[in-house]
CSV table of C-alpha atoms in Angstrom, one decimal:
chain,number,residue,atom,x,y,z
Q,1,UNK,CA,57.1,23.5,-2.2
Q,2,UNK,CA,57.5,26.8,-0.5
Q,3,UNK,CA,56.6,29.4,-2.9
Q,4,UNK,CA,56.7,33.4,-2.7
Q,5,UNK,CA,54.1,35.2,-4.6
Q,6,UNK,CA,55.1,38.9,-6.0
Q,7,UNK,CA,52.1,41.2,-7.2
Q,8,UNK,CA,53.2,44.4,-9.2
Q,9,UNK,CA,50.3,47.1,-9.9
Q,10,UNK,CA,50.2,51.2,-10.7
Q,11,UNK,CA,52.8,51.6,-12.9
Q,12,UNK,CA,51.4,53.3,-15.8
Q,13,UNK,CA,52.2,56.5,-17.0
Q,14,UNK,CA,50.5,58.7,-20.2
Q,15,UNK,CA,55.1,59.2,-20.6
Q,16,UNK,CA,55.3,55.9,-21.4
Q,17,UNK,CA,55.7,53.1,-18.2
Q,18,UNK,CA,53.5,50.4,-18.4
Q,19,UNK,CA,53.4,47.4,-15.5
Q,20,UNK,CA,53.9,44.8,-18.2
Q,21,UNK,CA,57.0,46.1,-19.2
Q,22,UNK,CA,58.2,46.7,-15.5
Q,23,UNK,CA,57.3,42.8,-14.9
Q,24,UNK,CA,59.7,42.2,-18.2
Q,25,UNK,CA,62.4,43.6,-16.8
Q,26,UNK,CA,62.0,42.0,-13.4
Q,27,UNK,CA,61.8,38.5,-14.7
Q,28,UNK,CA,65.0,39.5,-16.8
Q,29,UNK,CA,66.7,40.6,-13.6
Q,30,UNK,CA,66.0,37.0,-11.7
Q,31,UNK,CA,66.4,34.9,-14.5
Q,32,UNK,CA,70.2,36.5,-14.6
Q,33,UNK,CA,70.4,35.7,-10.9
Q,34,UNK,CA,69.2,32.0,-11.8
Q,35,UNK,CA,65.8,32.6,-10.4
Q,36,UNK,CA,63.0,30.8,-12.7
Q,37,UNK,CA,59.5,31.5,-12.6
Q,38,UNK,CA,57.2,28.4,-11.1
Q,39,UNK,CA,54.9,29.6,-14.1
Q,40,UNK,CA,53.8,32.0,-16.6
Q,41,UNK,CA,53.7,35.8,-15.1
Q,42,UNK,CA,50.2,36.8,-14.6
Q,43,UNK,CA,48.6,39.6,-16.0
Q,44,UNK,CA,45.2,40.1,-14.2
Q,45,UNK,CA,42.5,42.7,-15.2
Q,46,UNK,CA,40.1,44.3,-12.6
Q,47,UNK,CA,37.2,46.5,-12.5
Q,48,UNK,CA,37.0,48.4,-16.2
Q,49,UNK,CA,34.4,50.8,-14.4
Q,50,UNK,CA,37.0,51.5,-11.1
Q,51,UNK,CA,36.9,55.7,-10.3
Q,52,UNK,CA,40.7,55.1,-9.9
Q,53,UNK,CA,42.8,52.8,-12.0
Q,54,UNK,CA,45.2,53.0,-14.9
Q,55,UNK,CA,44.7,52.6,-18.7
Q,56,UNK,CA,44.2,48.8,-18.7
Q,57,UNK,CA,43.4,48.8,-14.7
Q,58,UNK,CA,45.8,45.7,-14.2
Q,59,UNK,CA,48.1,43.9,-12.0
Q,60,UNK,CA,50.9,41.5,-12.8
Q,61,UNK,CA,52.2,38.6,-10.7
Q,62,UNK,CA,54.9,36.3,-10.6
Q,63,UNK,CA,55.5,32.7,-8.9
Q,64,UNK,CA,58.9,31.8,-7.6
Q,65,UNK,CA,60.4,28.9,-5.0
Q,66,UNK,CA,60.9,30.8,-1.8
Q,67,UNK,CA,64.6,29.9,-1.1
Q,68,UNK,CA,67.8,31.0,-0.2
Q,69,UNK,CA,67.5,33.1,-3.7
Q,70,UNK,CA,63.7,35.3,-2.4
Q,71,UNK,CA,65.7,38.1,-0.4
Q,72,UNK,CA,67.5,38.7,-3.8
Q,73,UNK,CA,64.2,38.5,-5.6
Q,74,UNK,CA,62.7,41.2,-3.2
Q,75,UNK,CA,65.7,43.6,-4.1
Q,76,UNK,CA,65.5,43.1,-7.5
Q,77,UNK,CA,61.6,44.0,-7.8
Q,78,UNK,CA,61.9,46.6,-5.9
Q,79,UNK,CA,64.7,47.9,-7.2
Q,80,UNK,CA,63.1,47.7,-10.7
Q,81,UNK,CA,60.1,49.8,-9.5
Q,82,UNK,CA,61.8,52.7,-8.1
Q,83,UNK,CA,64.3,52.6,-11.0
Q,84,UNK,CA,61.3,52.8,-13.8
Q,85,UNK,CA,58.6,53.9,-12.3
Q,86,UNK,CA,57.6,57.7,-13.6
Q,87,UNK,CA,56.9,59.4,-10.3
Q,88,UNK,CA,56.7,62.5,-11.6
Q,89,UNK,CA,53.0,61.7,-12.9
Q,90,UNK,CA,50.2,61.8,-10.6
Q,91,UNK,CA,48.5,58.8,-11.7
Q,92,UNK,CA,51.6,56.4,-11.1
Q,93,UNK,CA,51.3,55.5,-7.2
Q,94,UNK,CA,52.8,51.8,-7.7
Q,95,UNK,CA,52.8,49.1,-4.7
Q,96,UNK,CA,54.3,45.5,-4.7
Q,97,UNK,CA,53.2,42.5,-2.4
Q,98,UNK,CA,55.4,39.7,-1.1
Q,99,UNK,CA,53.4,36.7,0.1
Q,100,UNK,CA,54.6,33.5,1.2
Q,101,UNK,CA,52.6,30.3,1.3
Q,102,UNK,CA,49.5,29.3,-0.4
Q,103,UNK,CA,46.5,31.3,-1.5
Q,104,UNK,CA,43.5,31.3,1.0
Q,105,UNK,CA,39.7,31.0,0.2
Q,106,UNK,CA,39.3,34.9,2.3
Q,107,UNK,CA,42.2,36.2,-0.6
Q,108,UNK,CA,40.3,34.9,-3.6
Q,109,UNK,CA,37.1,36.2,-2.0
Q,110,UNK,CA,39.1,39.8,-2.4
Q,111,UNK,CA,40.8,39.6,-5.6
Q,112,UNK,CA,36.8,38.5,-7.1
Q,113,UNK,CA,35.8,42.0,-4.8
Q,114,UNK,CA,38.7,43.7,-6.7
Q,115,UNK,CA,36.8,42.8,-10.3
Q,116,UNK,CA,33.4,43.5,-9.2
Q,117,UNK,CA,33.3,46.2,-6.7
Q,118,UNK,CA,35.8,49.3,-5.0
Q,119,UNK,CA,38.3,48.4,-2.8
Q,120,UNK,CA,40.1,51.5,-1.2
Q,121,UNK,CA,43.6,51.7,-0.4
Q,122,UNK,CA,42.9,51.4,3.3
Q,123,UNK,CA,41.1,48.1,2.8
Q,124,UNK,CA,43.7,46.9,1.0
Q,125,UNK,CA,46.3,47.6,3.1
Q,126,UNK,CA,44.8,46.0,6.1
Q,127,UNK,CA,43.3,43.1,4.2
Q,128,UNK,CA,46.8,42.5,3.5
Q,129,UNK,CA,48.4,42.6,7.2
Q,130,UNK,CA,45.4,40.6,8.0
Q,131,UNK,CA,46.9,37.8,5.8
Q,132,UNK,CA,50.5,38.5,6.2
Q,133,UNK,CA,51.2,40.2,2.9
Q,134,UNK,CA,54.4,42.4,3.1
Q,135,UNK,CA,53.7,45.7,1.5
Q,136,UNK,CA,55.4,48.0,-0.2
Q,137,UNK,CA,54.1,51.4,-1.2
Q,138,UNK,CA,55.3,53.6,-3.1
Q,139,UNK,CA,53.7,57.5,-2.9
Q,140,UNK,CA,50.1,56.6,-2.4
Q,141,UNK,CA,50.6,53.3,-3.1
Q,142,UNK,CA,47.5,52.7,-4.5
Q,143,UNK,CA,48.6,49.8,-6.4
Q,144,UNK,CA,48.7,47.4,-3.5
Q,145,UNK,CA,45.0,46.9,-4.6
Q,146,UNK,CA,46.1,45.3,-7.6
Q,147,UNK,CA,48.4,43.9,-6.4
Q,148,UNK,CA,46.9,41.7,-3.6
Q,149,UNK,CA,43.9,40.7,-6.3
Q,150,UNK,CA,47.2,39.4,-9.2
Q,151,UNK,CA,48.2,37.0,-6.3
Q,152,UNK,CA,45.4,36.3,-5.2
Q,153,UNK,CA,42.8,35.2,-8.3
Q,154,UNK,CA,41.8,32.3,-9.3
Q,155,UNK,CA,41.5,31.1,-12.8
Q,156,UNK,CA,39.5,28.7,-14.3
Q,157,UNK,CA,39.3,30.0,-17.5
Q,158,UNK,CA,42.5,32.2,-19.2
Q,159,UNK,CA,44.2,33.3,-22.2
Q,160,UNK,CA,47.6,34.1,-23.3
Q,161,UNK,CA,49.3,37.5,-24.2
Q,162,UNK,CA,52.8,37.8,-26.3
Q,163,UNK,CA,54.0,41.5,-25.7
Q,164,UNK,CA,56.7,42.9,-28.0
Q,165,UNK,CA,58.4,46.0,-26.5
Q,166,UNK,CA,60.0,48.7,-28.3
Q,167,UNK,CA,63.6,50.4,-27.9
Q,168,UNK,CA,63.1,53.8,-25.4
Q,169,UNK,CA,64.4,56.0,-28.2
Q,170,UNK,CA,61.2,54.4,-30.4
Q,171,UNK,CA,57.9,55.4,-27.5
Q,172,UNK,CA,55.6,58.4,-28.7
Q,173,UNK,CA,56.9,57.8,-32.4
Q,174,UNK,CA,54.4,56.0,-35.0
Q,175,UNK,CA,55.0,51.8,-34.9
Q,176,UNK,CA,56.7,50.9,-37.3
Q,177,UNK,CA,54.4,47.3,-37.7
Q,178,UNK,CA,53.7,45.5,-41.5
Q,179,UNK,CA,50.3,45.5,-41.6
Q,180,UNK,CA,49.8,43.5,-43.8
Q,181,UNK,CA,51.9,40.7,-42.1
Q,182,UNK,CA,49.2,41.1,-39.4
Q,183,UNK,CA,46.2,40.2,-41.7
Q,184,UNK,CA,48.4,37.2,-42.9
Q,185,UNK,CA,49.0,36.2,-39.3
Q,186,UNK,CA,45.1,36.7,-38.4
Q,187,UNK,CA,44.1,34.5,-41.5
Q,188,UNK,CA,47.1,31.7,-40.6
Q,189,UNK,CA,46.3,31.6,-36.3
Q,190,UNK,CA,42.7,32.9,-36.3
Q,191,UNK,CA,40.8,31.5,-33.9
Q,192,UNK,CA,43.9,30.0,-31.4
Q,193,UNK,CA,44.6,34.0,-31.5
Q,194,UNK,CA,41.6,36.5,-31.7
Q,195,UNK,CA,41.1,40.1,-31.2
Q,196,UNK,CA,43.9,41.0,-33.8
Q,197,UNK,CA,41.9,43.3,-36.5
Q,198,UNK,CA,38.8,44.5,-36.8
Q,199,UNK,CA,38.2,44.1,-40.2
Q,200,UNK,CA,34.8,46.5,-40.1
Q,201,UNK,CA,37.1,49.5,-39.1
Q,202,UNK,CA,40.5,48.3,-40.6
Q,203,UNK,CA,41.1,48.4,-37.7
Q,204,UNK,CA,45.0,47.1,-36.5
Q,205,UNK,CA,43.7,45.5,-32.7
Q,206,UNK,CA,47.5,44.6,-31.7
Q,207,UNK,CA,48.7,48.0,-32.0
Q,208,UNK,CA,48.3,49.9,-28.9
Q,209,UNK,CA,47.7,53.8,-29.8
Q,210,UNK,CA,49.1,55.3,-26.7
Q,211,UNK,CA,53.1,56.6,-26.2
Q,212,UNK,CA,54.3,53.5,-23.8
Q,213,UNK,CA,56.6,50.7,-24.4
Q,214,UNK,CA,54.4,47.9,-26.3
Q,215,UNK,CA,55.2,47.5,-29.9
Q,216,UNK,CA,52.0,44.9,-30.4
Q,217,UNK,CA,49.8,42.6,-28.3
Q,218,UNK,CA,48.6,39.5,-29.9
Q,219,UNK,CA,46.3,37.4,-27.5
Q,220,UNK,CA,45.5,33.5,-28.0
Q,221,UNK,CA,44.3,30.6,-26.3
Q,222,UNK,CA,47.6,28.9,-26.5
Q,223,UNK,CA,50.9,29.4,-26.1
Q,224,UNK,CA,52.1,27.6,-29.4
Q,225,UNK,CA,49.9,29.8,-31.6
Q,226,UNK,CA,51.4,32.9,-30.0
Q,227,UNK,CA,54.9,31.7,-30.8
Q,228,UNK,CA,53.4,31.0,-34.4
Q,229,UNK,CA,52.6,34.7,-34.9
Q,230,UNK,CA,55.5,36.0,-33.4
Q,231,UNK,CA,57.4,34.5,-36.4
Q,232,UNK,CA,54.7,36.0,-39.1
Q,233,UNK,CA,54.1,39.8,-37.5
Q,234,UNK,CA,56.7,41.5,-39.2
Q,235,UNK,CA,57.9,45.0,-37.7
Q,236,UNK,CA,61.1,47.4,-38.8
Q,237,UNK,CA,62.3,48.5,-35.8
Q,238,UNK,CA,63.8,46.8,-32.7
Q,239,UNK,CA,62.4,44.4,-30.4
Q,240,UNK,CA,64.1,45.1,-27.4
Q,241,UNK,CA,61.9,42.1,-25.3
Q,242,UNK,CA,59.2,40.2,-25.1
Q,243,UNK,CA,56.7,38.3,-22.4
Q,244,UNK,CA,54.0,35.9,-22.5
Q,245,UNK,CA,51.5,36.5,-19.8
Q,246,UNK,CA,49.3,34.5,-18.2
Q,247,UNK,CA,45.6,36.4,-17.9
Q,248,UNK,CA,41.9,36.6,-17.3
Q,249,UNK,CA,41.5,38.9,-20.4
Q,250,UNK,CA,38.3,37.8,-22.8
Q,251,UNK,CA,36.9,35.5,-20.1
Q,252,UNK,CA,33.8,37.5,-19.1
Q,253,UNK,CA,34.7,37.1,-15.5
Q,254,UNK,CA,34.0,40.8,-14.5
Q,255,UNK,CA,30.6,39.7,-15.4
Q,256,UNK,CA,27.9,39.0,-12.6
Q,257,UNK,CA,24.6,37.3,-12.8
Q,258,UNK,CA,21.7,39.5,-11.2
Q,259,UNK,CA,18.4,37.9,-10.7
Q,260,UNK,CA,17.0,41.4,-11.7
Q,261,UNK,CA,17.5,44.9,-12.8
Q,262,UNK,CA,17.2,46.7,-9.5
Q,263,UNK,CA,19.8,44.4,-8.0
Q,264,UNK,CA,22.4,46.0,-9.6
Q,265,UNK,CA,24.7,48.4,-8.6
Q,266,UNK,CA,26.6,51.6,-9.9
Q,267,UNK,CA,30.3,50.8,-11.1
Q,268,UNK,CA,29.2,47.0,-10.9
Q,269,UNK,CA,29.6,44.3,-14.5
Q,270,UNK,CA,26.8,42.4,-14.9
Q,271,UNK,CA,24.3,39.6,-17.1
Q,272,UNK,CA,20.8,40.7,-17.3
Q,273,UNK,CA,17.6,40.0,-19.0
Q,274,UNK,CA,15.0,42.7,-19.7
Q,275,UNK,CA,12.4,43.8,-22.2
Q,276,UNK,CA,12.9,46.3,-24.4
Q,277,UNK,CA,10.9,49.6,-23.3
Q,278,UNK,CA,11.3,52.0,-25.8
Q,279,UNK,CA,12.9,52.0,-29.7
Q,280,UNK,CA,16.7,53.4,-29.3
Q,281,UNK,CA,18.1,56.7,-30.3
Q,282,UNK,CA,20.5,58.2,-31.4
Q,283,UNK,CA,21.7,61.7,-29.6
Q,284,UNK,CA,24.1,64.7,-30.1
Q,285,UNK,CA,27.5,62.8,-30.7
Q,286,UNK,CA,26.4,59.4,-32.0
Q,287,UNK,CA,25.7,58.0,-28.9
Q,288,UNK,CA,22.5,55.9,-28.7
Q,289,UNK,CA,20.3,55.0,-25.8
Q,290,UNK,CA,16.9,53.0,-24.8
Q,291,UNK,CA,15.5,51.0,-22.1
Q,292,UNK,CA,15.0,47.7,-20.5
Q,293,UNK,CA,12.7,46.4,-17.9
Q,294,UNK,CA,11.4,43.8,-15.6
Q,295,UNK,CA,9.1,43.6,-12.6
Q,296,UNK,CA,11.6,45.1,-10.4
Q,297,UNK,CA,12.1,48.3,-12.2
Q,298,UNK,CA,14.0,50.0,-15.7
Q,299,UNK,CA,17.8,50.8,-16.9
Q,300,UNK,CA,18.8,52.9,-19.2
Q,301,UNK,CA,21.2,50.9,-21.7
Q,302,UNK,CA,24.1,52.6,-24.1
Q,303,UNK,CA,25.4,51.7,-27.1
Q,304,UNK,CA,28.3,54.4,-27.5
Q,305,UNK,CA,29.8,56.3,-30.6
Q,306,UNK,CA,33.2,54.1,-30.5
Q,307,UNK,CA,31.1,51.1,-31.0
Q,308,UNK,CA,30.6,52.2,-34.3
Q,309,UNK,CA,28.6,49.4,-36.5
Q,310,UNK,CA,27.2,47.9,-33.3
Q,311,UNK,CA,24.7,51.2,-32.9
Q,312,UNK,CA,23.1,49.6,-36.1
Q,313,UNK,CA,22.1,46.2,-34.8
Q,314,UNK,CA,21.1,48.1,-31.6
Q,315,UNK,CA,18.9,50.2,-33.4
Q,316,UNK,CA,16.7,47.0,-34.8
Q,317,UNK,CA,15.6,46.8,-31.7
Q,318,UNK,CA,12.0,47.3,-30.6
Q,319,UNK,CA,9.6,47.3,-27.7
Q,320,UNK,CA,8.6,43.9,-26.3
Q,321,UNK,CA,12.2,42.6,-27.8
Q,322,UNK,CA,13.4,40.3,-24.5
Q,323,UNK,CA,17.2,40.7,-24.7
Q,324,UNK,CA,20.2,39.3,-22.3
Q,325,UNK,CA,22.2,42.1,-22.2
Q,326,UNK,CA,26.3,42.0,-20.8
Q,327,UNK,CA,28.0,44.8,-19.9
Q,328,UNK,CA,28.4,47.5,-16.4
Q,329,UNK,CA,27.0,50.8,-15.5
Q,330,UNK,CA,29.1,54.0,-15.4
Q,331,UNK,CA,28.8,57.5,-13.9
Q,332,UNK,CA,25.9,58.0,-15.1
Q,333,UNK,CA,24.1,55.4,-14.0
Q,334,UNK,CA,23.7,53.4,-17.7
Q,335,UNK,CA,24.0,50.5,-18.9
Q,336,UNK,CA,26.9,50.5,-21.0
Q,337,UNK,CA,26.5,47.3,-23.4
Q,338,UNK,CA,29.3,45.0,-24.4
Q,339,UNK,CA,27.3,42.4,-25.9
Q,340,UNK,CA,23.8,41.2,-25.8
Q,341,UNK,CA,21.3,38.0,-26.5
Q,342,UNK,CA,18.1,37.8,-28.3
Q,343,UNK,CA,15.9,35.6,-26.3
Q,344,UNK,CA,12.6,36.5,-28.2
Q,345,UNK,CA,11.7,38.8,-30.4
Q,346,UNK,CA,8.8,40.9,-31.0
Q,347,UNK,CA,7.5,40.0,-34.5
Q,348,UNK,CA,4.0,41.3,-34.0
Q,349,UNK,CA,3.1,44.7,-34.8
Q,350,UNK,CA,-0.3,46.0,-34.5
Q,351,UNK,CA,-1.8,48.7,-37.6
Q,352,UNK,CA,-5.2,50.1,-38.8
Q,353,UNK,CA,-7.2,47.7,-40.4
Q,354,UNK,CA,-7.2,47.2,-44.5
Q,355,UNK,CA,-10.6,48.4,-46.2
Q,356,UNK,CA,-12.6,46.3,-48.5
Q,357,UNK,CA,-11.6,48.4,-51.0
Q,358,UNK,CA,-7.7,48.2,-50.0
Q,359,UNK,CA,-7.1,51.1,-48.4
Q,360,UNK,CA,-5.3,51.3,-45.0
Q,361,UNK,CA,-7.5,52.5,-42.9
Q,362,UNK,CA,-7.4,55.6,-40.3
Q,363,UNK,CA,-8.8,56.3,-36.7
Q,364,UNK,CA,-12.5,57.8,-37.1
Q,365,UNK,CA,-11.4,58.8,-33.2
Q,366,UNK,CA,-11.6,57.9,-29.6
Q,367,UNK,CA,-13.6,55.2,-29.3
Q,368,UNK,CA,-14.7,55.8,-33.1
Q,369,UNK,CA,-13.4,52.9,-34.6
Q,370,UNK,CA,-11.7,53.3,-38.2
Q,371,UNK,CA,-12.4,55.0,-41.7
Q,372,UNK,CA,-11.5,55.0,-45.0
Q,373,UNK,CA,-10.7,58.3,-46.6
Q,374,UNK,CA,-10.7,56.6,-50.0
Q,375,UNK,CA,-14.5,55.4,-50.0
Q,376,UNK,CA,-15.8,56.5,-47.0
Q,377,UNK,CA,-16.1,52.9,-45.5
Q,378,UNK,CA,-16.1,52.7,-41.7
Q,379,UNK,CA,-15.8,49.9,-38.7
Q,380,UNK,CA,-17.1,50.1,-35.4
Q,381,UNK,CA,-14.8,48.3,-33.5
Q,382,UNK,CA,-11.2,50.2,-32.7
Q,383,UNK,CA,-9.3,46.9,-32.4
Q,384,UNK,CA,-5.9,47.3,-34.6
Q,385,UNK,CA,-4.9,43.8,-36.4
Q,386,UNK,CA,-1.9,41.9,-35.6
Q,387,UNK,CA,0.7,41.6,-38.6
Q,388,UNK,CA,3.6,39.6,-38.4
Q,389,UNK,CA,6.8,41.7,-39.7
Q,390,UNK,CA,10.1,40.6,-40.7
Q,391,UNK,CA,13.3,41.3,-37.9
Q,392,UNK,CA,16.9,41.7,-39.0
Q,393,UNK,CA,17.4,40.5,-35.5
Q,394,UNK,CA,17.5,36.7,-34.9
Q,395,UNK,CA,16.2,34.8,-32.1
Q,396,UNK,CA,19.1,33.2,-29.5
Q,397,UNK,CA,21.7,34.9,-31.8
Q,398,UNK,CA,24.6,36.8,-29.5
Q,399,UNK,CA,25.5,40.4,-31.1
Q,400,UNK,CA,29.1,41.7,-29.6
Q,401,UNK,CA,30.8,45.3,-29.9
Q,402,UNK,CA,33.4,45.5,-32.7
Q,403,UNK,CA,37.3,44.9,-31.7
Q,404,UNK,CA,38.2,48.5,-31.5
Q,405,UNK,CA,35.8,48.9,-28.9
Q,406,UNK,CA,35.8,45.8,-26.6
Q,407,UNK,CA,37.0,45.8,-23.1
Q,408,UNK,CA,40.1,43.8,-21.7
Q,409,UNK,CA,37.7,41.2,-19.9
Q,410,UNK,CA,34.9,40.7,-22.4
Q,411,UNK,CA,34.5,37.4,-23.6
Q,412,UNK,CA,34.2,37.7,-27.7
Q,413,UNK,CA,31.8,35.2,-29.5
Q,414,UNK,CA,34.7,33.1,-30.7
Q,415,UNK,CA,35.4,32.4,-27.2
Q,416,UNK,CA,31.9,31.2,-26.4
């Protein structure tokens, strides 16, 4: 079969467009014309630590035949774009891909570049002439780098998002969702559909907080659970429409292995295993820092205010700790933690010795040996004695950032 691949990306405005909804309308528009999609719409996340990129920094694609009916589709999505698009904002600089034919082994090499590294609009453009993509920009058009990669990626692994969408006269006003019709649906499709509450926080997941067009996001390893909890989530206001994408969200593939710390690179997502340098802590504004390090050199690693809870387990950490930690590297050049592994932990600390008369002893000074201040007692030797101490921590045990605070493409634990 002959099949046309449309990528959608750069819609998003702080006003309220979001590309998921522009794809909803879209696949509204064919489906009146009689034009079905060959499969679920795609929703595809890229690189969460891109300089340039929208709130959830995604693309959408969709799948149809290409027949007598794909000069119609091309009106249509183009149509839809300049009709709700917010030009107006600076950020929204969308651009839409045609491609005929099947996916090449050079196109998924890009759309893996377009999760792990920078791809300029430049590159893009020319990667897609080189390939014979037809291209469509629209002001900048930055989002041809999108939507090249939503075409274009591969995926192994994938889950399932239901979006609701509210009525225009509804965005920027409080959601009018039962909450407690959420916990019930979290307790009836939990773990088919994850990432719904954070119950530390009380914290409602499938509620976005920003003015655009989603009433709720539930996300699920199936389809049938998401139709499930569609018919629990109750809401009091409109549901204008509804999609079911198709997505690499919660499968860790933003996520590189490194043989070693000084491998990495700024902006890059990565899997690494260090020792712990130095205890954490905690600075001005909550945020709390230490660092890790092999034979080929040190990282600073972050465990940010929004992570709430999580600072705590960080902060059990201790030098000589050997840790796998998951996560990318920002601006400022740290480690920003999404989840981390204890591969062995440090349960040996070294003190003064205990006198005979059972007093802790204290440094009689360099090279001195020990005292006690109780009796007067005294040891040569300046050796400290190994005690074996109690860890909150456990060894192999995977410690994750709460649901308020996880990224679009990390893998939670109930995934793994």
């Amino acid at each position: 079969m002959n099949v046309l691949h449309i990528g959608i990306d750069d819609t998003d405005s702080p006003d309220g467009m979001c590309t998921t909804f522009l794809a909803s309308q879209v696949i509204n528009k064919l489906n009146e014309k009689g034009i079905e999609l060959l499969d679920y719409p795609r929703l595809i996340r890229l690189n969460p630590f891109a300089r340039f990129k929208t709130r959830g920094n995604g693309g959408v694609s969709l799948k149809i035949e290409n027949d007598d009916k794909a000069v119609l589709a091309r009106e249509i999505v183009l149509g839809e774009v300049e009709k709700l698009s917010m030009f107006d904002c600076d950020n929204t600089n969308p651009g839409v891909i045609f491609y005929e034919g099947e996916i090449t082994e050079e196109m998924r090499d890009y759309a893996f570049r377009a999760i792990y590294e920078f791809i300029t609009i430049e590159e893009a453009e020319n990667f897609a002439n080189d390939v014979g993509c037809e291209i469509h920009k629209f002001k900048k058009g930055r989002g041809i780098i999108g939507s090249i990669a939503a075409i274009s990626l591969p995926l192994s692994d994938y889950t399932f998002e239901l979006l609701a969408y509210r009525a225009p006269e509804n965005y920027g006003t409080k959601r009018q969702i039962d909450y407690e019709s959420v916990y019930d649906m979290d307790k009836r499709t939990f773990p088919d559909t994850f990432e719904n509450i954070d119950y530390g926080e009380n914290y409602i997941a499938i509620e976005p907080k920003t003015p655009c067009p989603v009433l709720y996001g539930i996300r699920s390893n199936t389809v049938e659970a998401l139709k499930t909890a569609k018919e629990i989530v109750k809401v009091n206001e409109p549901i204008v429409d509804s999609c079911i994408f198709k997505t690499n969200q919660h499968t860790d593939m933003h996520i590189q292995k490194t043989p070693d710390i000084a491998s990495m690179k700024q902006f890059g997502c990565y899997e690494v295993t260090g020792e712990v340098k130095n205890r954490p802590k905690v600075i001005d504004g909550g945020h709390m820092f230490f660092h890790i390090m092999d034979e080929s050199g040190e990282i600073e690693c972050g465990a940010y205010e929004p992570t709430k809870n999580f600072r705590n387990v960080v902060s059990d950490l201790r030098s000589g700790d050997v840790i796998r930690v998951f996560g990318g590297i920002g601006e400022q050049n740290t480690f920003n933690i999404e989840k981390f592994q204890v591969l062995k932990l440090n349960d040996v600390e070294y003190r003064n010795p205990i006198c005979e008369c059972g007093k802790r002893m204290t440094s009689a000074g360099k090279n001195k040996g020990f005292k006690c201040k109780k009796c007067g007692g005294k040891i040569e030797s300046d050796e400290k004695v190994p005690i074996i101490i109690s860890r909150n921590l456990k060894n192999s045990q995977f410690y994750e950032t709460p649901v308020s605070a996880r990224r679009h493409l990390s893998k939670p634990l109930c995934r793994m």
